[in-house]
Amino acid sequence: MATTVVPPHAAFFGAKKEIGARSSFSPSISAHRCRKHFLNKVLAVMAPAQPSRAPATTGSVKHGMTMTEKILAKSSDKSKLEPGENIWVNIDVLMTHDVCGPGTIGIFKKEFGKNAKVWDREKIVIIPDHYIFTSDERANRNVDIIRDFALEQNIKYFYDIKDLSNFKVNPDYKGVCHVALAQEGHCRPGEVLLGTDSHTCNAGAFGQFATGIGNTDAGFVMGTGKLLLKVPPTMRFVLDGEMPHYLLAKDLILQIIGEITVAGATYKSMEFVGSTVESLNMEERMTLCNMVVEAGGKNGVVPPDETTFKYLEGKTSVNYEPVYSDESAKFISEYRFDVSKLEPVVAKPHSPDNRALARECKDVKIDRVYIGSCTGGKTEDFMAAAKVFLASGKKVKVPTFLVPATQKVWIDLYSLPVPGSGGKTCSQIFEEAGCDTPASPSCGACLGGPRDTYARMNEPMVCVSTTNRNFPGRMGHKEGQIYLASPYTAAASALTGYVTDPREFLP
Amino acid sequence: MATTLSSIQAPVSTICAFSQRPHCPTGTQSLLFVSKPSNYVIFAKTSYSFKPSKIRPITALRATPSSSPPTTFHGQCYVLGDNIDTDQIIPAEHLTLVPSKPDEYKKLGSFAFSGLPTSLYPIPFIQPGTDSTQYPIIIAGANFGCGSSREHAPVALGAAGVRAVVAESYARIFFRNSVATGEVYPIELEHEGVNKQCTTGDIVTVDLDRNVFINHTKGKEFVLKPIGDAGPVIDAGGIFAYARKTGMISSMV
């Protein structure tokens, strides 16, 4: 008799043996026998049996697969697949946060029952990060909802916060979900990670398939550990050449989005390769993959290497298996960049693809600068900003808001020495430059949020920001104007009060 | 008539064919034409309309085959440009509303498109003082729904009374969420520039049988693209129903 409380994987293989050549699975008699003992527990989830194919007779796929295709093939137990196929994929990690968690939980309970259990309590990561430091009652309630669920389901990874007045007294609290996922070792090469947030593609930096989904899909994954996904074709971006000292990964991705537009990668995977990419550290690679969604991309990937493996040392004890694109893999398009020839860029209001050279915007007077978010609030981002302030030695001319992505980043700001500063920390340099004190780690004003969110744009003004989107109203006010930029450019702009190319300050 | 959850035993209720049909709004705000009424159960929209009214009574342990989907939509249209992102569809400050809670679902609807710049869109999508729209059909340009993965976006539109979006193209997460929730039908136009030939308030019909979009006010007809891969999922009634139908989720015990 088939047991009903088994991990989906085991059940899948078990079912496959039983089913043989049958084209669809039907609830077996064993399900009826188990009914009395297993009320309200989801039965093992099994994919419909696939008809077997002998390569010789069907004309097997003659070319190799891209990284994305390989990861999805592995995770759907197929030896080969093609872009365009709709497949059931086994999910390794599901992430949700305080904004979408409650809705996801509502759907999960509605579809699987009030007493249903999640498919795997160790594969769901719940990270409150969006609307945390606010007096908005519903926002606070939403954190309570995900806490209740985490306790009820005995979720292993729930990064709780209870005392909103002082983030430091909450030992479990991390902050921005995508940075926390990386820092806590939940991103691993070869795996499939889904999150209820569009910037989940951030994790592709680790050579995994990572993409954003909505509440309904997430509710489905919560109960089954699987999702129906369409295999995307891959666009290849070859970035070669030595990275100029005034450029950051943010400039590279803004360059690319400006090139292909906000719909240029819709339904596609973006693969980043080349000597420049290899020279980037993990946080810079994350910045690159983070904004894949701004080009409409489904996911982004960077081939894992020593940099990846070193970063993961000590962060995860789960075994992982990196995959790489085959030599003979087919890409839908290829773009080549000589990075040594690129210049700092910004995305002007109101679209991430409204690219312009930073130096061509030097007459744009600004009202504030915001450095934060999953895209531009990591340790490396703040280090970069600090370098510019250090090089200038002057004070900022406009309010400059600093929002570290996570507790770890915040600690780094106050403890790590900035190279070339004679031992000063980022926080000291920021203070000397007259920036605002680094705020409590969260998504902050990147997406506006409740009215009392720190650094929210409540009046129309011009802001240079290291965040990811600048559509109308993104940071709060509908008439606000947001220039997306790298941390170098943001810091340089803060020093002049105008959009400024960082070469004005960097030696 | 739909059976409410409470009248179905708990284990069985979770294997109901979960109909993801866009539901019919009450009142005179819009009309939903259905060309195959014999197979289609029309759900009255109440303040609790979100999930319970969509559950269809089940007669077997297996998911029942779903009724055929609606094939036409008719009413006034609201016209938009390119790249309407999720922040314009539902500004982030309203994301504290949880879509699976019926009263908050309704509130979300009242904020639909409140992020549109008034300089570009002077006609309000929702009349001040009301909480739903008189425009059941949206006409848009390219890349509709770009930006966030927030499901609040299609949910807000559906809650406001939108039945279908007819756009040049979609951002993928918004499209996927529309299909998964069943809140709005995401329909694609065959050609570009249709939104430039329409004006907010035009009376239109979307005919999915003939794959045409008719603007009665302007006297023009436009070709629609067939629904494609999403078809089986929409027809089944959303991702959950599709999964049950194809045997991906076996029945609850």
CSV table of N, CA and C in Angstrom, one decimal, chain A residues 79-164:
chain,number,residue,atom,x,y,z
A,79,SER,N,15.8,14.0,-19.3
A,79,SER,CA,17.2,14.0,-19.7
A,79,SER,C,17.4,15.2,-20.7
A,80,LYS,N,16.4,15.5,-21.4
A,80,LYS,CA,16.5,16.6,-22.3
A,80,LYS,C,15.2,17.4,-22.4
A,81,LEU,N,15.3,18.7,-22.7
A,81,LEU,CA,14.1,19.5,-23.0
A,81,LEU,C,14.5,20.7,-23.9
A,82,GLU,N,13.4,21.2,-24.4
A,82,GLU,CA,13.6,22.3,-25.4
A,82,GLU,C,12.9,23.6,-24.8
A,83,PRO,N,13.4,24.8,-25.2
A,83,PRO,CA,12.6,26.0,-24.8
A,83,PRO,C,11.2,25.9,-25.4
A,84,GLY,N,10.2,26.3,-24.6
A,84,GLY,CA,8.8,26.3,-25.0
A,84,GLY,C,8.1,25.2,-24.4
A,85,GLU,N,8.8,24.2,-23.9
A,85,GLU,CA,8.1,23.1,-23.2
A,85,GLU,C,7.5,23.5,-21.9
A,86,ASN,N,6.3,23.0,-21.5
A,86,ASN,CA,5.8,23.3,-20.2
A,86,ASN,C,6.0,22.0,-19.4
A,87,ILE,N,6.7,22.2,-18.3
A,87,ILE,CA,7.1,21.0,-17.5
A,87,ILE,C,6.8,21.2,-16.0
A,88,TRP,N,6.6,20.1,-15.3
A,88,TRP,CA,6.5,20.2,-13.8
A,88,TRP,C,7.8,20.1,-13.2
A,89,VAL,N,8.2,21.1,-12.4
A,89,VAL,CA,9.5,21.2,-11.9
A,89,VAL,C,9.5,21.1,-10.4
A,90,ASN,N,10.5,20.3,-9.9
A,90,ASN,CA,10.6,20.1,-8.4
A,90,ASN,C,11.3,21.4,-7.9
A,91,ILE,N,10.8,22.0,-6.8
A,91,ILE,CA,11.3,23.2,-6.3
A,91,ILE,C,12.2,22.9,-5.1
A,92,ASP,N,13.4,23.5,-5.1
A,92,ASP,CA,14.3,23.3,-4.0
A,92,ASP,C,14.1,24.3,-2.8
A,93,VAL,N,13.8,25.5,-3.1
A,93,VAL,CA,13.5,26.5,-2.1
A,93,VAL,C,12.4,27.4,-2.5
A,94,LEU,N,11.4,27.7,-1.6
A,94,LEU,CA,10.4,28.7,-1.8
A,94,LEU,C,10.6,29.8,-0.8
A,95,MET,N,10.6,31.0,-1.3
A,95,MET,CA,10.7,32.1,-0.4
A,95,MET,C,9.5,33.0,-0.4
A,96,THR,N,9.1,33.5,0.7
A,96,THR,CA,8.0,34.5,0.8
A,96,THR,C,8.3,35.5,1.8
A,97,HIS,N,7.7,36.7,1.8
A,97,HIS,CA,7.9,37.8,2.7
A,97,HIS,C,6.6,38.3,3.3
A,98,ASP,N,6.7,39.5,4.0
A,98,ASP,CA,5.5,39.9,4.7
A,98,ASP,C,4.4,40.5,3.8
A,99,VAL,N,4.8,40.9,2.6
A,99,VAL,CA,3.7,41.5,1.7
A,99,VAL,C,2.9,40.4,1.0
A,100,CYS,N,3.6,39.4,0.5
A,100,CYS,CA,2.9,38.3,-0.2
A,100,CYS,C,2.7,37.0,0.6
A,101,GLY,N,3.4,36.9,1.7
A,101,GLY,CA,3.2,35.7,2.5
A,101,GLY,C,1.8,35.5,3.0
A,102,PRO,N,1.1,36.5,3.6
A,102,PRO,CA,-0.3,36.3,4.0
A,102,PRO,C,-1.2,35.8,2.9
A,103,GLY,N,-1.1,36.4,1.7
A,103,GLY,CA,-2.0,36.0,0.6
A,103,GLY,C,-1.7,34.6,0.2
A,104,THR,N,-0.4,34.2,0.2
A,104,THR,CA,0.0,32.9,-0.2
A,104,THR,C,-0.5,31.9,0.8
A,105,ILE,N,-0.4,32.2,2.0
A,105,ILE,CA,-0.8,31.3,3.1
A,105,ILE,C,-2.3,31.1,3.0
A,106,GLY,N,-3.0,32.2,2.7
A,106,GLY,CA,-4.5,32.1,2.5
A,106,GLY,C,-4.9,31.2,1.4
A,107,ILE,N,-4.2,31.2,0.3
A,107,ILE,CA,-4.5,30.3,-0.8
A,107,ILE,C,-4.1,28.9,-0.4
A,108,PHE,N,-3.0,28.7,0.2
A,108,PHE,CA,-2.5,27.4,0.6
A,108,PHE,C,-3.6,26.7,1.5
A,109,LYS,N,-4.1,27.5,2.5
A,109,LYS,CA,-5.0,26.9,3.4
A,109,LYS,C,-6.4,26.6,2.7
A,110,LYS,N,-6.7,27.5,1.8
A,110,LYS,CA,-8.0,27.3,1.1
A,110,LYS,C,-8.0,26.1,0.2
A,111,GLU,N,-6.8,25.9,-0.5
A,111,GLU,CA,-6.8,24.9,-1.5
A,111,GLU,C,-6.4,23.5,-0.9
A,112,PHE,N,-5.6,23.5,0.2
A,112,PHE,CA,-5.2,22.2,0.7
A,112,PHE,C,-5.8,21.9,2.1
A,113,GLY,N,-6.6,22.9,2.6
A,113,GLY,CA,-7.3,22.6,3.9
A,113,GLY,C,-6.6,23.4,5.0
A,114,LYS,N,-7.5,23.7,6.0
A,114,LYS,CA,-7.0,24.5,7.1
A,114,LYS,C,-5.9,23.8,7.9
A,115,ASN,N,-5.9,22.5,7.9
A,115,ASN,CA,-4.9,21.8,8.7
A,115,ASN,C,-3.8,21.2,7.8
A,116,ALA,N,-3.7,21.6,6.6
A,116,ALA,CA,-2.7,21.0,5.7
A,116,ALA,C,-1.3,21.4,6.1
A,117,LYS,N,-0.4,20.5,5.8
A,117,LYS,CA,1.0,20.8,6.1
A,117,LYS,C,1.8,21.1,4.8
A,118,VAL,N,2.8,22.0,5.0
A,118,VAL,CA,3.6,22.4,3.8
A,118,VAL,C,4.4,21.2,3.3
A,119,TRP,N,4.8,21.2,2.0
A,119,TRP,CA,5.4,20.0,1.5
A,119,TRP,C,6.8,19.7,2.1
A,120,ASP,N,7.5,20.7,2.6
A,120,ASP,CA,8.8,20.5,3.3
A,120,ASP,C,9.1,21.7,4.2
A,121,ARG,N,9.1,21.5,5.5
A,121,ARG,CA,9.3,22.6,6.4
A,121,ARG,C,10.7,23.2,6.3
A,122,GLU,N,11.6,22.4,5.6
A,122,GLU,CA,13.0,23.0,5.5
A,122,GLU,C,13.3,23.7,4.2
A,123,LYS,N,12.3,23.6,3.3
A,123,LYS,CA,12.5,24.2,2.0
A,123,LYS,C,11.8,25.5,1.8
A,124,ILE,N,11.1,26.0,2.8
A,124,ILE,CA,10.4,27.2,2.8
A,124,ILE,C,11.1,28.2,3.6
A,125,VAL,N,11.5,29.4,3.1
A,125,VAL,CA,12.2,30.4,3.8
A,125,VAL,C,11.3,31.6,3.9
A,126,ILE,N,10.9,32.0,5.1
A,126,ILE,CA,10.0,33.2,5.3
A,126,ILE,C,10.7,34.3,5.9
A,127,ILE,N,10.8,35.4,5.1
A,127,ILE,CA,11.6,36.6,5.5
A,127,ILE,C,10.9,37.9,5.5
A,128,PRO,N,10.5,38.3,6.7
A,128,PRO,CA,9.8,39.7,6.7
A,128,PRO,C,10.9,40.7,6.4
A,129,ASP,N,10.5,41.6,5.4
A,129,ASP,CA,11.5,42.6,5.0
A,129,ASP,C,10.9,43.9,4.4
A,130,HIS,N,9.7,43.8,3.9
A,130,HIS,CA,9.2,44.9,3.1
A,130,HIS,C,8.7,46.1,3.9
A,131,TYR,N,7.6,45.9,4.7
A,131,TYR,CA,7.1,47.0,5.5
A,131,TYR,C,7.2,46.6,7.0
A,132,ILE,N,8.4,46.9,7.5
A,132,ILE,CA,8.7,46.4,8.9
A,132,ILE,C,8.7,47.6,9.9
A,133,PHE,N,9.4,48.6,9.6
A,133,PHE,CA,9.6,49.7,10.6
A,133,PHE,C,8.6,50.8,10.3
A,134,THR,N,7.3,50.5,10.6
A,134,THR,CA,6.2,51.3,10.3
A,134,THR,C,5.2,51.1,11.4
A,135,SER,N,4.3,52.1,11.5
A,135,SER,CA,3.3,52.0,12.5
A,135,SER,C,2.0,51.5,11.8
A,136,ASP,N,2.1,51.3,10.5
A,136,ASP,CA,0.9,50.8,9.8
A,136,ASP,C,0.4,49.5,10.4
A,137,GLU,N,-0.8,49.5,10.9
A,137,GLU,CA,-1.3,48.3,11.6
A,137,GLU,C,-1.4,47.1,10.7
A,138,ARG,N,-1.8,47.3,9.5
A,138,ARG,CA,-2.0,46.1,8.6
A,138,ARG,C,-0.6,45.5,8.3
A,139,ALA,N,0.4,46.4,8.1
A,139,ALA,CA,1.7,45.9,7.9
A,139,ALA,C,2.3,45.1,9.0
A,140,ASN,N,2.0,45.6,10.2
A,140,ASN,CA,2.5,44.9,11.4
A,140,ASN,C,1.7,43.5,11.6
A,141,ARG,N,0.4,43.6,11.3
A,141,ARG,CA,-0.4,42.4,11.4
A,141,ARG,C,0.1,41.3,10.4
A,142,ASN,N,0.6,41.8,9.2
A,142,ASN,CA,1.1,40.8,8.2
A,142,ASN,C,2.3,40.0,8.7
A,143,VAL,N,3.1,40.7,9.5
A,143,VAL,CA,4.3,40.0,10.0
A,143,VAL,C,3.8,39.0,11.1
A,144,ASP,N,2.7,39.3,11.8
A,144,ASP,CA,2.1,38.4,12.8
A,144,ASP,C,1.6,37.2,12.0
A,145,ILE,N,0.9,37.4,10.9
A,145,ILE,CA,0.3,36.3,10.2
A,145,ILE,C,1.4,35.3,9.7
A,146,ILE,N,2.5,35.8,9.2
A,146,ILE,CA,3.5,34.9,8.7
A,146,ILE,C,4.2,34.2,9.9
A,147,ARG,N,4.3,34.9,11.1
A,147,ARG,CA,4.8,34.3,12.3
A,147,ARG,C,4.0,33.1,12.7
A,148,ASP,N,2.7,33.4,12.8
A,148,ASP,CA,1.7,32.3,13.2
A,148,ASP,C,1.9,31.1,12.3
A,149,PHE,N,2.0,31.3,11.0
A,149,PHE,CA,2.1,30.2,10.1
A,149,PHE,C,3.4,29.5,10.3
A,150,ALA,N,4.5,30.2,10.5
A,150,ALA,CA,5.8,29.6,10.7
A,150,ALA,C,5.8,28.7,11.9
A,151,LEU,N,5.1,29.2,12.9
A,151,LEU,CA,5.1,28.4,14.2
A,151,LEU,C,4.2,27.2,14.0
A,152,GLU,N,3.1,27.4,13.3
A,152,GLU,CA,2.1,26.3,13.1
A,152,GLU,C,2.7,25.2,12.3
A,153,GLN,N,3.5,25.6,11.3
A,153,GLN,CA,4.1,24.6,10.4
A,153,GLN,C,5.5,24.2,10.8
A,154,ASN,N,6.0,24.8,11.9
A,154,ASN,CA,7.4,24.5,12.3
A,154,ASN,C,8.4,24.7,11.2
A,155,ILE,N,8.2,25.9,10.5
A,155,ILE,CA,9.1,26.3,9.4
A,155,ILE,C,10.5,26.5,10.0
A,156,LYS,N,11.5,25.8,9.4
A,156,LYS,CA,12.8,25.9,9.9
A,156,LYS,C,13.4,27.3,9.8
A,157,TYR,N,13.2,28.0,8.6
A,157,TYR,CA,13.8,29.2,8.4
A,157,TYR,C,12.8,30.4,8.4
A,158,PHE,N,12.7,31.0,9.5
A,158,PHE,CA,11.8,32.2,9.7
A,158,PHE,C,12.5,33.2,10.4
A,159,TYR,N,12.9,34.3,9.7
A,159,TYR,CA,13.7,35.3,10.2
A,159,TYR,C,12.9,36.4,10.9
A,160,ASP,N,12.5,36.1,12.1
A,160,ASP,CA,11.4,36.9,12.8
A,160,ASP,C,11.9,38.3,13.3
A,161,ILE,N,11.0,39.2,13.4
A,161,ILE,CA,11.3,40.4,14.1
A,161,ILE,C,10.0,40.8,15.0
A,162,LYS,N,10.3,41.1,16.2
A,162,LYS,CA,9.2,41.4,17.1
A,162,LYS,C,9.3,42.8,17.6
A,163,ASP,N,10.5,43.2,18.0
A,163,ASP,CA,10.7,44.6,18.6
A,163,ASP,C,11.1,45.5,17.4
A,164,LEU,N,10.1,46.3,16.9
A,164,LEU,CA,10.3,47.2,15.8
A,164,LEU,C,11.1,48.4,16.1
